[in-house]
Amino acid sequence: MGRPTQWPSLLLLLLLPGPLPIAGTEDAAFPHLGESSQPLLRACPLRCSCPRVDTVDCDGLDLRVFPDNITRAAQHLSLQNNQLQELPYNELSRLSGLRTLNLHNNLISSEGLPDEAFESLTQLQHLCVAHNKLSVAPQFLPRSLRVADLAANQVMEIFPLTFGEKPALRSVYLHNNQLSNAGLPPDAFRGSEAIATLSLSNNRLSYLPPNLPPSLERLHLQNNLISKVPRGALSRQTQLRELYLQHNQLTDSGLDATTFSKLHSLEYLDLSHNQLTTVPAGLPWTLAILHLGRNRIRQVEAARLHGARGLRYLLLQHNQLGSSGLPAGALRPLRGLHTLHLYGNGLDRVPPALPRRLRALVLPHNHVAALGARDLVATPGLTELNLAYNRLASARVHHRAFRRLRALRSLDLAGNQLTRLPMGLPTGLRTLQLQRNQLRMLQPEPLAGLDQLRELSLAHNRLRVGDIGPGTWHELQALQVRHRLVSHTVPRAPPSPCLPCHVPNILVSW
């Protein structure tokens, strides 16, 4: 008779009303009491954050299972930095209002991603599945998509409707995958005429893919195996502004005079770290920055640069330019050139007939052994001159070498064989680098008038305190940066009485 007496208590519990909803957490998409026999779902999944009714943030919770109680009103869902291995179709299909889905940095494989996974997400605009374990791309992505990020997976193949037929798609990120040309179908981007950014860097492409969207503005193809750009591959990309082809295997035969000629909006072209021996032909006049560093270029021909008359920055560091690498007039077409970068070549003199408007000449680590009186007269507007780590000796630096450089603000002569300060330094200098030479004395005459000099580096020379002439620092009132003047090998001795005691901005060590 003891068991039946429990029924009244149980009946009373069943008749009690459920917990009242917390103000502000009601969801119109959820069934209300009396409308359904299903239990009321939480307004926000356990441990997640829901700052707004349409936003669910489950970032970094070590989740291994997709949350099953996400509100149908969600438009922005972040599940990044978890341990998810699969996406259940039933849960995703319920979230048809999603506009942003962030799955970055999980363990999702292609096996854990059903073909129809995103079929119901007809309003999805931003999808990030970067840093997962996908071996193939989803076969179907929603037509509404604007940004698709599948970077840093193991993707070897994409399909026609992965990115095709997406009229609103603007950005596609596929870098750091294992895509070869065989895994990229010819119609991969058909019907997606708004793509402005396409990143295919760090893959296994051997030639530039054909049929790329004509709407492209930025194309990243660096760090592939590209040895050739097929004729006409870039003939429709008239809006392309930035093209990155560095760290490939391009040779002269892999390019022709038409490769870049139709790129009427191109401003930045990076061909560094390839195997080119000449400057490419057919460069567009809109080009502002040309990066050709770390190739095998032996000579620059004016004819190759004639079309690129708008070039502002030419980077030729670490090539094989020797004494005849930049003949007189080679850069004459580049009347607006601002910066010429020639670091790490074999040039034995300052190139002749440089563009008059040149502002920065970067020539360190060459073989320049002399500076004549007229070597720099063609570039009176130079503000930066870097001749560090060459073979300059004081006897071969003409006392009028710098006389025309009235605009010069930075002069780097470090790592040469100078035994004394050059004469005729421009009075507007603010930075003078002379470390790692063989300076044995400092006299006031070369520094006279340098009242704007703020930084003077004299470290690692052969100066002793007694080698600094009286009045040397007199006019250097603006000097701010302190540097070690005296070699470590000089024995400690009291300061010389010749050294003025009224220069607080100079640090002399011995």
XYZ file of C-alpha atoms in Angstrom:
510
model
C 0.000 0.000 0.000
C 3.068 2.316 0.317
C 3.647 2.676 -3.465
C 0.151 4.093 -4.430
C 0.472 6.884 -1.866
C 3.144 8.525 -4.068
C 0.676 9.319 -6.900
C -0.837 12.511 -5.361
C 2.656 14.050 -4.988
C 3.588 13.109 -8.546
C 0.310 14.533 -9.869
C 0.968 17.768 -8.015
C 4.425 18.090 -9.642
C 2.959 17.565 -13.084
C 0.402 20.313 -12.515
C 2.978 22.893 -11.409
C 3.778 25.569 -14.079
C 7.199 25.521 -15.706
C 9.872 28.165 -14.988
C 8.981 31.618 -16.183
C 11.041 32.924 -19.124
C 13.731 35.441 -18.296
C 12.977 38.898 -19.625
C 14.663 39.583 -22.957
C 15.322 35.922 -23.861
C 12.063 35.105 -25.600
C 12.581 33.897 -29.162
C 9.738 34.339 -31.640
C 11.131 31.438 -33.653
C 10.732 29.045 -30.762
C 7.354 27.382 -29.939
C 5.645 28.830 -26.871
C 3.939 26.835 -24.148
C 0.619 25.593 -25.357
C 1.763 25.677 -28.996
C 3.882 22.556 -28.979
C 4.576 19.542 -26.840
C 8.350 19.897 -27.563
C 10.512 21.148 -24.671
C 11.520 24.833 -24.788
C 15.092 25.269 -26.134
C 17.627 27.447 -24.368
C 17.957 30.960 -25.756
C 21.743 30.545 -25.791
C 23.757 27.310 -25.849
C 25.484 26.361 -22.641
C 28.841 28.169 -22.142
C 28.353 30.222 -25.297
C 27.815 33.963 -25.441
C 24.819 35.596 -27.102
C 25.330 39.382 -26.970
C 22.381 39.892 -29.324
C 19.374 37.854 -30.254
C 20.889 37.135 -33.701
C 24.453 36.399 -32.538
C 25.841 33.189 -31.030
C 29.510 33.062 -30.061
C 30.920 29.664 -29.052
C 34.558 30.549 -29.702
C 37.286 28.517 -27.989
C 35.155 26.230 -25.812
C 36.821 22.958 -26.828
C 33.501 21.760 -28.252
C 33.558 18.347 -29.893
C 29.880 18.263 -30.847
C 27.918 20.868 -32.760
C 25.550 22.641 -30.307
C 22.002 21.370 -30.752
C 20.094 24.249 -29.214
C 21.068 27.281 -31.296
C 18.222 29.700 -31.843
C 16.650 29.728 -35.278
C 16.939 33.508 -35.198
C 20.725 33.311 -35.329
C 22.320 35.266 -38.167
C 25.914 35.201 -36.938
C 27.405 31.986 -35.553
C 31.013 31.571 -34.461
C 32.343 28.117 -33.623
C 36.009 28.828 -34.254
C 38.842 27.379 -32.168
C 37.038 24.198 -31.128
C 37.451 20.463 -31.760
C 34.543 19.877 -34.137
C 35.066 17.040 -36.603
C 31.778 17.152 -38.462
C 28.798 19.361 -39.257
C 25.424 17.641 -38.813
C 23.101 18.490 -41.682
C 19.989 18.469 -39.479
C 21.383 21.159 -37.192
C 22.682 23.369 -39.976
C 19.515 23.130 -42.061
C 17.525 24.496 -39.137
C 19.586 27.715 -39.195
C 18.360 29.013 -42.529
C 18.773 32.663 -41.493
C 22.545 32.487 -40.996
C 24.537 35.250 -42.678
C 27.914 34.567 -41.058
C 29.305 31.134 -40.186
C 32.785 30.969 -38.666
C 34.283 27.467 -38.341
C 37.911 28.549 -38.346
C 40.428 26.249 -36.633
C 38.543 23.037 -36.017
C 39.118 19.438 -37.112
C 36.431 19.221 -39.786
C 37.248 16.765 -42.558
C 35.551 16.335 -45.909
C 33.996 13.161 -44.579
C 32.446 15.182 -41.778
C 30.968 17.725 -44.194
C 27.933 16.383 -46.085
C 27.498 17.491 -49.713
C 24.238 19.185 -48.780
C 25.648 20.755 -45.595
C 25.069 24.362 -46.682
C 22.081 23.745 -48.950
C 19.549 25.387 -46.640
C 21.678 28.422 -45.783
C 20.228 30.554 -48.564
C 21.157 33.848 -46.873
C 24.748 32.980 -45.968
C 27.200 35.735 -46.933
C 30.400 34.977 -45.023
C 31.779 31.458 -44.622
C 35.075 30.643 -42.944
C 36.254 27.024 -42.824
C 39.965 27.902 -42.738
C 42.440 25.808 -40.740
C 40.527 22.542 -40.834
C 41.214 19.197 -42.492
C 39.227 19.383 -45.725
C 40.725 17.373 -48.592
C 38.126 18.512 -51.129
C 36.052 21.654 -51.166
C 32.294 21.498 -50.572
C 30.532 20.652 -53.820
C 27.901 23.306 -53.245
C 28.019 26.655 -51.530
C 25.063 29.050 -51.311
C 24.451 31.470 -54.163
C 24.231 34.342 -51.652
C 27.876 34.005 -50.587
C 30.118 37.101 -50.557
C 33.254 35.857 -48.782
C 34.510 32.260 -48.768
C 37.603 31.303 -46.764
C 38.887 27.730 -47.140
C 42.546 28.570 -46.517
C 44.975 26.292 -44.669
C 43.248 22.987 -45.302
C 44.421 20.100 -47.473
C 42.127 20.849 -50.391
C 43.142 19.104 -53.585
C 39.971 19.660 -55.598
C 37.185 22.180 -55.985
C 33.987 21.821 -58.017
C 32.084 24.001 -60.500
C 29.469 25.027 -57.941
C 31.867 25.508 -55.067
C 32.517 29.068 -56.196
C 30.699 29.191 -59.517
C 27.302 30.863 -60.030
C 27.790 33.220 -57.093
C 26.920 36.705 -58.427
C 27.617 38.413 -55.067
C 30.912 36.622 -54.313
C 33.728 39.151 -53.756
C 36.564 37.299 -51.995
C 37.855 33.725 -52.220
C 40.706 32.503 -50.027
C 42.265 29.160 -50.961
C 45.874 29.720 -49.916
C 47.894 27.092 -48.058
C 46.217 24.077 -49.605
C 47.342 21.344 -52.017
C 45.629 22.495 -55.184
C 47.167 21.550 -58.511
C 45.864 22.688 -61.888
C 44.082 19.351 -62.226
C 42.031 20.124 -59.117
C 40.862 23.483 -60.454
C 38.167 23.024 -63.136
C 38.089 25.432 -66.107
C 34.647 26.683 -65.066
C 35.538 27.056 -61.385
C 34.434 30.708 -61.309
C 31.857 30.815 -64.098
C 28.905 33.001 -63.207
C 30.817 34.726 -60.403
C 31.611 37.995 -62.100
C 32.146 40.102 -58.960
C 35.171 38.340 -57.427
C 37.738 41.027 -56.606
C 40.187 39.058 -54.416
C 41.416 35.546 -55.167
C 44.152 33.963 -53.068
C 45.726 30.776 -54.419
C 49.166 31.183 -52.860
C 51.056 28.270 -51.313
C 49.555 25.568 -53.482
C 50.909 23.285 -56.222
C 49.922 25.132 -59.374
C 52.355 24.717 -62.271
C 50.857 27.369 -64.561
C 48.567 30.331 -64.136
C 44.980 29.037 -64.217
C 42.897 30.069 -67.248
C 39.396 31.555 -67.156
C 39.936 33.612 -64.033
C 37.211 36.169 -63.253
C 37.612 39.405 -65.247
C 36.551 41.347 -62.147
C 39.745 40.500 -60.235
C 41.550 43.338 -58.489
C 43.987 41.282 -56.361
C 45.419 37.923 -57.400
C 47.755 36.007 -55.064
C 49.700 33.174 -56.716
C 52.958 33.331 -54.760
C 54.680 30.197 -53.486
C 53.491 27.816 -56.156
C 55.351 25.883 -58.861
C 54.354 28.184 -61.695
C 56.793 28.124 -64.610
C 54.502 29.582 -67.252
C 51.716 32.085 -67.790
C 49.785 30.749 -70.810
C 49.189 33.226 -73.588
C 45.944 35.104 -72.981
C 45.569 33.898 -69.389
C 45.487 37.518 -68.189
C 43.909 39.127 -71.228
C 40.526 39.843 -69.579
C 41.693 41.055 -66.174
C 41.624 44.755 -67.013
C 40.689 45.681 -63.428
C 43.577 43.820 -61.810
C 45.610 46.151 -59.562
C 47.846 43.733 -57.618
C 49.492 40.573 -58.942
C 51.682 38.415 -56.699
C 53.814 35.806 -58.498
C 56.874 35.702 -56.235
C 58.486 32.437 -55.149
C 57.645 30.473 -58.279
C 59.693 28.946 -61.106
C 59.092 31.520 -63.815
C 61.678 31.775 -66.580
C 61.914 34.174 -69.512
C 60.296 31.606 -71.803
C 57.312 31.341 -69.458
C 56.362 34.959 -70.192
C 55.890 36.850 -73.442
C 55.302 40.432 -74.535
C 51.539 40.068 -74.108
C 51.536 38.496 -70.633
C 50.981 41.779 -68.776
C 50.144 44.131 -71.632
C 46.351 43.988 -71.160
C 46.462 44.721 -67.446
C 45.494 48.363 -67.840
C 44.896 48.898 -64.101
C 47.952 47.058 -62.737
C 49.824 48.985 -60.035
C 51.799 46.305 -58.183
C 53.637 43.360 -59.730
C 55.819 41.027 -57.664
C 58.012 38.644 -59.668
C 60.745 38.247 -57.071
C 62.312 34.891 -56.237
C 61.966 33.435 -59.725
C 64.467 32.513 -62.461
C 64.180 35.488 -64.799
C 67.305 36.749 -66.584
C 65.684 39.837 -68.149
C 63.052 42.386 -67.218
C 59.701 41.207 -68.671
C 58.444 42.983 -71.780
C 55.029 44.547 -72.237
C 54.712 46.121 -68.807
C 51.700 48.464 -68.511
C 52.119 52.204 -68.023
C 49.961 52.097 -64.858
C 52.525 50.013 -62.982
C 53.850 51.820 -59.895
C 55.803 49.064 -58.086
C 57.842 46.353 -59.825
C 59.556 43.804 -57.618
C 62.211 41.755 -59.445
C 64.479 40.923 -56.521
C 66.268 37.585 -56.284
C 66.172 36.624 -59.929
C 69.107 36.132 -62.312
C 68.901 39.405 -64.185
C 72.247 40.433 -65.707
C 71.245 43.563 -67.576
C 68.361 46.035 -67.666
C 67.349 47.215 -71.124
C 65.560 50.512 -71.673
C 63.268 48.935 -74.264
C 61.823 46.612 -71.640
C 60.854 49.538 -69.434
C 59.518 51.842 -72.117
C 55.878 50.915 -71.458
C 56.210 51.232 -67.673
C 56.734 54.984 -67.742
C 54.648 55.453 -64.587
C 56.915 53.246 -62.460
C 57.733 54.688 -59.025
C 59.556 51.820 -57.285
C 61.939 49.430 -59.043
C 63.358 46.665 -56.836
C 66.281 44.727 -58.329
C 68.085 43.500 -55.223
C 70.037 40.246 -55.278
C 70.346 39.821 -59.023
C 73.473 39.450 -61.146
C 73.905 43.021 -62.331
C 77.596 43.656 -62.977
C 79.549 46.591 -64.338
C 77.389 46.720 -67.482
C 74.147 45.731 -65.762
C 72.655 49.238 -65.831
C 74.068 51.013 -68.888
C 73.590 54.735 -69.399
C 70.009 55.458 -70.341
C 68.645 52.101 -69.218
C 66.278 53.827 -66.785
C 65.623 56.898 -68.915
C 61.980 55.903 -69.637
C 61.249 55.968 -65.895
C 61.067 59.720 -65.470
C 58.955 59.517 -62.316
C 61.017 56.834 -60.560
C 61.133 57.455 -56.801
C 63.146 54.484 -55.432
C 65.774 52.284 -57.069
C 66.752 49.272 -54.973
C 69.965 47.509 -56.075
C 71.094 45.772 -52.873
C 73.399 42.792 -53.321
C 74.488 43.015 -56.949
C 77.946 43.351 -58.514
C 77.852 46.998 -59.564
C 81.257 48.697 -59.416
C 79.995 52.271 -59.780
C 76.875 54.351 -59.318
C 74.733 53.717 -62.422
C 74.995 56.640 -64.866
C 72.145 58.808 -66.131
C 69.687 57.953 -63.376
C 66.183 59.513 -63.519
C 66.305 63.113 -62.347
C 63.365 62.753 -59.951
C 64.877 59.817 -58.079
C 64.487 60.212 -54.309
C 66.036 57.020 -52.899
C 69.047 55.144 -54.256
C 69.741 51.921 -52.361
C 73.086 50.383 -53.354
C 74.511 48.477 -50.363
C 76.533 45.291 -50.746
C 77.865 46.023 -54.222
C 81.424 46.652 -55.438
C 81.362 50.430 -55.731
C 84.935 51.620 -55.169
C 84.787 55.272 -56.172
C 82.529 58.324 -56.186
C 83.391 60.847 -58.858
C 82.519 64.519 -58.966
C 79.685 63.937 -61.449
C 78.388 60.515 -60.431
C 75.402 61.984 -58.574
C 74.776 65.244 -60.421
C 71.856 63.775 -62.377
C 69.841 63.188 -59.202
C 69.682 66.466 -57.268
C 66.436 65.456 -55.559
C 67.866 62.463 -53.694
C 66.751 62.350 -50.058
C 68.219 58.909 -49.262
C 71.512 57.481 -50.472
C 72.679 54.097 -49.232
C 76.166 52.998 -50.258
C 76.851 50.804 -47.232
C 79.163 47.804 -47.486
C 80.850 48.672 -50.726
C 84.551 49.283 -51.355
C 84.759 53.033 -50.993
C 88.127 54.415 -49.895
C 88.614 58.042 -48.867
C 91.144 58.668 -51.616
C 88.528 57.780 -54.248
C 85.622 59.834 -52.908
C 85.750 63.172 -54.680
C 85.365 66.189 -52.432
C 82.548 67.435 -54.685
C 80.721 64.091 -54.976
C 77.792 65.245 -52.820
C 77.688 68.930 -53.771
C 74.447 68.761 -55.781
C 72.509 66.725 -53.228
C 70.941 69.628 -51.349
C 67.813 67.597 -50.515
C 69.744 64.649 -49.047
C 68.580 63.730 -45.546
C 70.016 60.232 -45.049
C 73.487 59.061 -46.090
C 74.687 55.547 -45.282
C 78.392 54.868 -45.867
C 78.775 52.112 -43.264
C 80.999 49.124 -43.900
C 83.397 50.762 -46.373
C 87.120 51.567 -46.177
C 86.949 55.239 -45.293
C 89.756 56.607 -43.136
C 88.350 60.131 -42.812
C 85.010 61.880 -43.058
C 83.998 62.839 -46.605
C 84.112 66.521 -47.458
C 81.253 68.544 -48.902
C 78.462 66.767 -47.062
C 74.989 68.290 -47.686
C 74.005 70.677 -44.913
C 70.488 69.256 -44.693
C 71.677 65.814 -43.558
C 69.804 64.351 -40.613
C 71.275 60.838 -40.549
C 74.883 59.897 -41.269
C 75.973 56.266 -40.935
C 79.744 55.707 -40.830
C 80.081 52.654 -38.604
C 82.431 49.814 -39.531
C 84.903 51.882 -41.533
C 88.546 52.635 -40.709
C 88.176 56.194 -39.460
C 91.282 57.315 -37.591
C 90.433 60.957 -36.919
C 87.557 63.404 -36.681
C 88.089 66.984 -37.774
C 85.527 69.803 -37.533
C 85.692 70.837 -41.201
C 83.660 67.926 -42.706
C 80.931 68.439 -40.075
C 80.732 72.212 -40.441
C 77.238 73.421 -41.234
C 75.514 70.128 -40.359
C 73.264 71.827 -37.835
C 70.324 69.543 -38.711
C 72.185 66.290 -38.111
C 70.277 64.177 -35.597
C 71.940 60.783 -35.893
C 75.619 60.067 -36.339
C 76.915 56.508 -36.122
C 80.665 56.010 -35.740
C 80.806 52.636 -34.016
C 83.474 50.061 -34.857
C 86.105 52.383 -36.293
C 89.678 53.063 -35.157
C 89.025 56.274 -33.284
C 90.720 57.163 -30.044
C 89.640 60.007 -27.838
C 92.738 61.982 -28.721
C 91.930 61.694 -32.436
C 88.862 63.938 -32.116
C 89.815 67.479 -33.030
C 88.691 70.481 -31.003
C 85.439 72.029 -32.164
C 84.334 68.843 -33.931
C 80.939 68.829 -32.212
C 80.426 72.579 -32.128
C 77.715 72.866 -34.765
C 75.935 69.549 -34.130
C 73.330 71.061 -31.846
C 70.466 68.870 -33.149
C 72.250 65.566 -32.537
C 69.995 63.258 -30.506
C 71.047 59.655 -31.053
C 74.075 58.579 -29.057
C 76.515 56.076 -30.470
C 79.729 54.459 -29.353
C 82.621 56.333 -30.941
C 85.714 54.483 -29.807
C 86.878 50.947 -30.443
C 86.660 48.390 -27.654
C 90.362 47.678 -28.081
C 91.459 51.107 -26.872
C 92.726 50.879 -23.265
C 90.846 52.826 -20.663
C 92.302 56.297 -20.163
C 91.104 59.634 -18.830
C 89.303 61.910 -21.309
C 91.488 64.090 -23.484
C 91.603 67.769 -22.504
C 90.958 68.532 -26.201
C 87.456 67.134 -25.981
C 84.944 69.928 -25.276
C 82.953 69.481 -22.115
C 79.933 71.442 -23.333
C 78.367 68.795 -25.643
C 75.796 66.893 -23.533
C 74.251 65.099 -26.550
C 77.382 63.164 -27.511
C 78.409 59.962 -25.781
C 82.093 59.083 -26.038
C 83.160 55.679 -24.741
C 86.649 54.257 -24.475
